[in-house]
Every structure is written in structure tokens, then in C-alpha cells.
Amino acid sequence: MQLSSKHEEYWRKNLRITGILLAIWFVVTFVVAFFARDLSFNFFGWPFSFWVGAQGALVVYVLIIWYYARYMNRLDQEYGVAEE
């Protein structure tokens, strides 16, 4: 199956946003945890590393899912591949 230039552009945008969001996920999950001892300032009354582990990472994950769904819905409509 040969992809048209429009399909290739759609997939290029899809892969780009997926890569960006995976990079954010990686930073929140592994980089913040790796530097947890160095992040010893208070955030909403709790040590920042504890707050990220307990709540912040979950909030970021939900935001990533929400943004990806919203972005892909818009992209699907823009390229005419949206489900009715």
C-alpha cells in the first residue's frame, strides 16, 4: 500500500507528538526520581520529590493522555480520518 503525501504528513505529526509526550513521561518518571534527593525544597507544604512521587507524576500522566487525545482528535478531523 502506497501512502500519499497527506498520509505521510499525518503520521509524521503523530510520531512527533508521540515522541514529545514520551520524552515528558520519561523525564517525570525517571529523571525526577533519579534526582529526588537533590530536589529537597517544599512544594505545597511537602518535599518536592515526595509530592512528585505521590501526586505530581499522576497528574502529569493524566495531562499527557488528555492532551494526546485532544491533539489526535483535531489531527484526525484536519486530515479527514475522524470517526463519526
Tab-separated table of N, CA and C in Angstrom:
chain	number	residue	atom	x	y	z
A	1	MET	N	0.850	-1.174	0.000
A	1	MET	CA	0.000	0.000	0.000
A	1	MET	C	0.898	1.241	0.000
A	2	GLN	N	0.677	2.089	-0.931
A	2	GLN	CA	1.443	3.320	-1.063
A	2	GLN	C	0.758	4.440	-0.285
A	3	LEU	N	1.507	5.115	0.564
A	3	LEU	CA	0.946	6.229	1.326
A	3	LEU	C	1.062	7.513	0.518
A	4	SER	N	0.011	8.296	0.576
A	4	SER	CA	0.054	9.597	-0.100
A	4	SER	C	0.849	10.580	0.762
A	5	SER	N	1.195	11.711	0.206
A	5	SER	CA	1.940	12.719	0.975
A	5	SER	C	1.123	13.236	2.156
A	6	LYS	N	-0.198	13.251	1.992
A	6	LYS	CA	-1.076	13.681	3.081
A	6	LYS	C	-1.016	12.679	4.242
A	7	HIS	N	-1.021	11.373	3.915
A	7	HIS	CA	-0.916	10.350	4.955
A	7	HIS	C	0.451	10.402	5.637
A	8	GLU	N	1.500	10.616	4.859
A	8	GLU	CA	2.837	10.701	5.445
A	8	GLU	C	2.951	11.884	6.388
A	9	GLU	N	2.346	13.007	6.027
A	9	GLU	CA	2.359	14.182	6.900
A	9	GLU	C	1.586	13.911	8.184
A	10	TYR	N	0.440	13.216	8.053
A	10	TYR	CA	-0.358	12.844	9.227
A	10	TYR	C	0.482	12.000	10.177
A	11	TRP	N	1.154	10.964	9.649
A	11	TRP	CA	1.960	10.085	10.501
A	11	TRP	C	3.175	10.807	11.062
A	12	ARG	N	3.756	11.706	10.316
A	12	ARG	CA	4.894	12.487	10.812
A	12	ARG	C	4.469	13.335	12.017
A	13	LYS	N	3.312	13.969	11.920
A	13	LYS	CA	2.808	14.758	13.050
A	13	LYS	C	2.473	13.861	14.236
A	14	ASN	N	1.881	12.694	13.941
A	14	ASN	CA	1.535	11.753	15.007
A	14	ASN	C	2.789	11.271	15.730
A	15	LEU	N	3.816	10.893	14.997
A	15	LEU	CA	5.054	10.424	15.607
A	15	LEU	C	5.764	11.534	16.371
A	16	ARG	N	5.696	12.767	15.857
A	16	ARG	CA	6.331	13.885	16.537
A	16	ARG	C	5.699	14.139	17.903
A	17	ILE	N	4.361	14.198	17.952
A	17	ILE	CA	3.699	14.454	19.242
A	17	ILE	C	3.884	13.273	20.182
A	18	THR	N	3.898	12.046	19.651
A	18	THR	CA	4.135	10.874	20.492
A	18	THR	C	5.527	10.924	21.101
A	19	GLY	N	6.524	11.300	20.312
A	19	GLY	CA	7.893	11.409	20.825
A	19	GLY	C	8.026	12.477	21.890
A	20	ILE	N	7.398	13.614	21.671
A	20	ILE	CA	7.460	14.703	22.661
A	20	ILE	C	6.816	14.270	23.975
A	21	LEU	N	5.640	13.657	23.871
A	21	LEU	CA	4.940	13.246	25.097
A	21	LEU	C	5.675	12.114	25.811
A	22	LEU	N	6.307	11.211	25.056
A	22	LEU	CA	7.103	10.162	25.688
A	22	LEU	C	8.327	10.748	26.387
A	23	ALA	N	8.915	11.792	25.815
A	23	ALA	CA	10.048	12.456	26.467
A	23	ALA	C	9.605	13.084	27.785
A	24	ILE	N	8.430	13.728	27.796
A	24	ILE	CA	7.899	14.308	29.037
A	24	ILE	C	7.656	13.197	30.056
A	25	TRP	N	7.043	12.087	29.611
A	25	TRP	CA	6.793	10.955	30.505
A	25	TRP	C	8.112	10.441	31.087
A	26	PHE	N	9.141	10.302	30.266
A	26	PHE	CA	10.436	9.796	30.720
A	26	PHE	C	11.033	10.718	31.777
A	27	VAL	N	10.990	12.024	31.532
A	27	VAL	CA	11.549	12.983	32.488
A	27	VAL	C	10.819	12.900	33.822
A	28	VAL	N	9.483	12.891	33.768
A	28	VAL	CA	8.700	12.856	35.006
A	28	VAL	C	8.914	11.539	35.753
A	29	THR	N	9.033	10.439	35.023
A	29	THR	CA	9.123	9.132	35.665
A	29	THR	C	10.529	8.812	36.166
A	30	PHE	N	11.533	9.023	35.318
A	30	PHE	CA	12.869	8.559	35.671
A	30	PHE	C	13.824	9.675	36.099
A	31	VAL	N	13.824	10.786	35.425
A	31	VAL	CA	14.789	11.845	35.735
A	31	VAL	C	14.471	12.481	37.081
A	32	VAL	N	13.219	12.796	37.335
A	32	VAL	CA	12.856	13.393	38.624
A	32	VAL	C	13.130	12.404	39.749
A	33	ALA	N	12.830	11.125	39.541
A	33	ALA	CA	13.096	10.124	40.578
A	33	ALA	C	14.603	9.967	40.815
A	34	PHE	N	15.389	10.059	39.755
A	34	PHE	CA	16.842	9.916	39.890
A	34	PHE	C	17.436	11.057	40.706
A	35	PHE	N	16.917	12.256	40.521
A	35	PHE	CA	17.431	13.420	41.246
A	35	PHE	C	16.577	13.763	42.462
A	36	ALA	N	15.833	12.829	42.982
A	36	ALA	CA	14.897	13.097	44.080
A	36	ALA	C	15.593	13.655	45.320
A	37	ARG	N	16.759	13.151	45.652
A	37	ARG	CA	17.446	13.634	46.856
A	37	ARG	C	17.915	15.079	46.709
A	38	ASP	N	18.214	15.487	45.474
A	38	ASP	CA	18.648	16.870	45.242
A	38	ASP	C	17.477	17.845	45.225
A	39	LEU	N	16.268	17.345	45.029
A	39	LEU	CA	15.076	18.206	44.970
A	39	LEU	C	14.471	18.290	46.366
A	40	SER	N	15.142	19.006	47.259
A	40	SER	CA	14.725	19.000	48.664
A	40	SER	C	13.973	20.262	49.074
A	41	PHE	N	13.363	20.965	48.127
A	41	PHE	CA	12.576	22.153	48.501
A	41	PHE	C	11.110	21.766	48.694
A	42	ASN	N	10.397	22.617	49.433
A	42	ASN	CA	8.989	22.349	49.719
A	42	ASN	C	8.103	22.798	48.563
A	43	PHE	N	7.111	21.990	48.279
A	43	PHE	CA	6.149	22.278	47.219
A	43	PHE	C	4.769	21.916	47.761
A	44	PHE	N	3.894	22.893	47.935
A	44	PHE	CA	2.591	22.728	48.574
A	44	PHE	C	2.733	22.106	49.963
A	45	GLY	N	3.801	22.482	50.680
A	45	GLY	CA	3.979	22.009	52.042
A	45	GLY	C	4.651	20.651	52.170
A	46	TRP	N	5.005	20.032	51.077
A	46	TRP	CA	5.640	18.711	51.101
A	46	TRP	C	6.988	18.809	50.372
A	47	PRO	N	7.929	17.905	50.711
A	47	PRO	CA	9.167	17.851	49.915
A	47	PRO	C	8.816	17.555	48.455
A	48	PHE	N	9.461	18.269	47.533
A	48	PHE	CA	9.088	18.159	46.118
A	48	PHE	C	9.173	16.722	45.595
A	49	SER	N	10.218	16.006	45.979
A	49	SER	CA	10.364	14.630	45.481
A	49	SER	C	9.214	13.747	45.962
A	50	PHE	N	8.776	13.926	47.219
A	50	PHE	CA	7.644	13.159	47.723
A	50	PHE	C	6.368	13.541	46.980
A	51	TRP	N	6.161	14.829	46.756
A	51	TRP	CA	4.964	15.290	46.062
A	51	TRP	C	4.891	14.728	44.641
A	52	VAL	N	6.024	14.735	43.936
A	52	VAL	CA	6.035	14.194	42.567
A	52	VAL	C	5.708	12.712	42.595
A	53	GLY	N	6.314	11.974	43.517
A	53	GLY	CA	6.062	10.542	43.599
A	53	GLY	C	4.632	10.220	43.970
A	54	ALA	N	4.048	10.998	44.871
A	54	ALA	CA	2.715	10.693	45.361
A	54	ALA	C	1.606	11.216	44.460
A	55	GLN	N	1.771	12.421	43.909
A	55	GLN	CA	0.672	13.023	43.167
A	55	GLN	C	1.087	13.655	41.851
A	56	GLY	N	2.214	14.301	41.827
A	56	GLY	CA	2.591	15.086	40.654
A	56	GLY	C	2.738	14.258	39.398
A	57	ALA	N	3.370	13.101	39.507
A	57	ALA	CA	3.548	12.267	38.323
A	57	ALA	C	2.199	11.802	37.786
A	58	LEU	N	1.284	11.458	38.670
A	58	LEU	CA	-0.040	11.015	38.219
A	58	LEU	C	-0.781	12.133	37.505
A	59	VAL	N	-0.667	13.337	38.021
A	59	VAL	CA	-1.306	14.492	37.368
A	59	VAL	C	-0.713	14.697	35.975
A	60	VAL	N	0.602	14.594	35.870
A	60	VAL	CA	1.261	14.764	34.563
A	60	VAL	C	0.824	13.665	33.600
A	61	TYR	N	0.701	12.422	34.076
A	61	TYR	CA	0.265	11.323	33.200
A	61	TYR	C	-1.145	11.581	32.660
A	62	VAL	N	-2.028	12.032	33.524
A	62	VAL	CA	-3.409	12.327	33.085
A	62	VAL	C	-3.399	13.466	32.071
A	63	LEU	N	-2.583	14.488	32.321
A	63	LEU	CA	-2.491	15.607	31.373
A	63	LEU	C	-1.925	15.159	30.027
A	64	ILE	N	-0.957	14.253	30.051
A	64	ILE	CA	-0.400	13.731	28.805
A	64	ILE	C	-1.486	12.997	28.004
A	65	ILE	N	-2.256	12.158	28.675
A	65	ILE	CA	-3.331	11.412	27.998
A	65	ILE	C	-4.373	12.373	27.455
A	66	TRP	N	-4.772	13.352	28.251
A	66	TRP	CA	-5.780	14.321	27.827
A	66	TRP	C	-5.282	15.105	26.598
A	67	TYR	N	-4.040	15.567	26.657
A	67	TYR	CA	-3.521	16.354	25.540
A	67	TYR	C	-3.389	15.515	24.278
A	68	TYR	N	-2.919	14.267	24.411
A	68	TYR	CA	-2.762	13.410	23.239
A	68	TYR	C	-4.122	13.143	22.586
A	69	ALA	N	-5.136	12.829	23.377
A	69	ALA	CA	-6.467	12.564	22.826
A	69	ALA	C	-7.018	13.804	22.122
A	70	ARG	N	-6.852	14.951	22.743
A	70	ARG	CA	-7.345	16.199	22.153
A	70	ARG	C	-6.598	16.520	20.851
A	71	TYR	N	-5.285	16.371	20.882
A	71	TYR	CA	-4.477	16.667	19.699
A	71	TYR	C	-4.823	15.722	18.556
A	72	MET	N	-4.953	14.429	18.855
A	72	MET	CA	-5.234	13.446	17.807
A	72	MET	C	-6.640	13.623	17.245
A	73	ASN	N	-7.614	13.984	18.071
A	73	ASN	CA	-8.957	14.254	17.552
A	73	ASN	C	-8.919	15.403	16.551
A	74	ARG	N	-8.193	16.452	16.909
A	74	ARG	CA	-8.063	17.593	15.998
A	74	ARG	C	-7.333	17.201	14.711
A	75	LEU	N	-6.276	16.419	14.865
A	75	LEU	CA	-5.499	15.982	13.697
A	75	LEU	C	-6.327	15.068	12.800
A	76	ASP	N	-7.117	14.173	13.391
A	76	ASP	CA	-7.991	13.292	12.610
A	76	ASP	C	-9.000	14.099	11.801
A	77	GLN	N	-9.582	15.105	12.418
A	77	GLN	CA	-10.549	15.940	11.704
A	77	GLN	C	-9.872	16.748	10.608
A	78	GLU	N	-8.676	17.231	10.868
A	78	GLU	CA	-7.944	18.024	9.882
A	78	GLU	C	-7.614	17.203	8.638
A	79	TYR	N	-7.312	15.905	8.835
A	79	TYR	CA	-6.920	15.057	7.705
A	79	TYR	C	-8.045	14.150	7.222
A	80	GLY	N	-9.239	14.317	7.775
A	80	GLY	CA	-10.400	13.585	7.284
A	80	GLY	C	-10.415	12.116	7.621
A	81	VAL	N	-9.789	11.705	8.717
A	81	VAL	CA	-9.807	10.306	9.123
A	81	VAL	C	-10.523	10.124	10.457
A	82	ALA	N	-11.301	11.109	10.860
A	82	ALA	CA	-12.009	11.054	12.145
A	82	ALA	C	-13.155	10.064	12.071
A	83	GLU	N	-13.410	9.405	13.205
A	83	GLU	CA	-14.548	8.509	13.311
A	83	GLU	C	-15.770	9.341	13.646
A	84	GLU	N	-16.879	8.933	13.108
A	84	GLU	CA	-18.123	9.681	13.369
A	84	GLU	C	-18.737	9.285	14.666
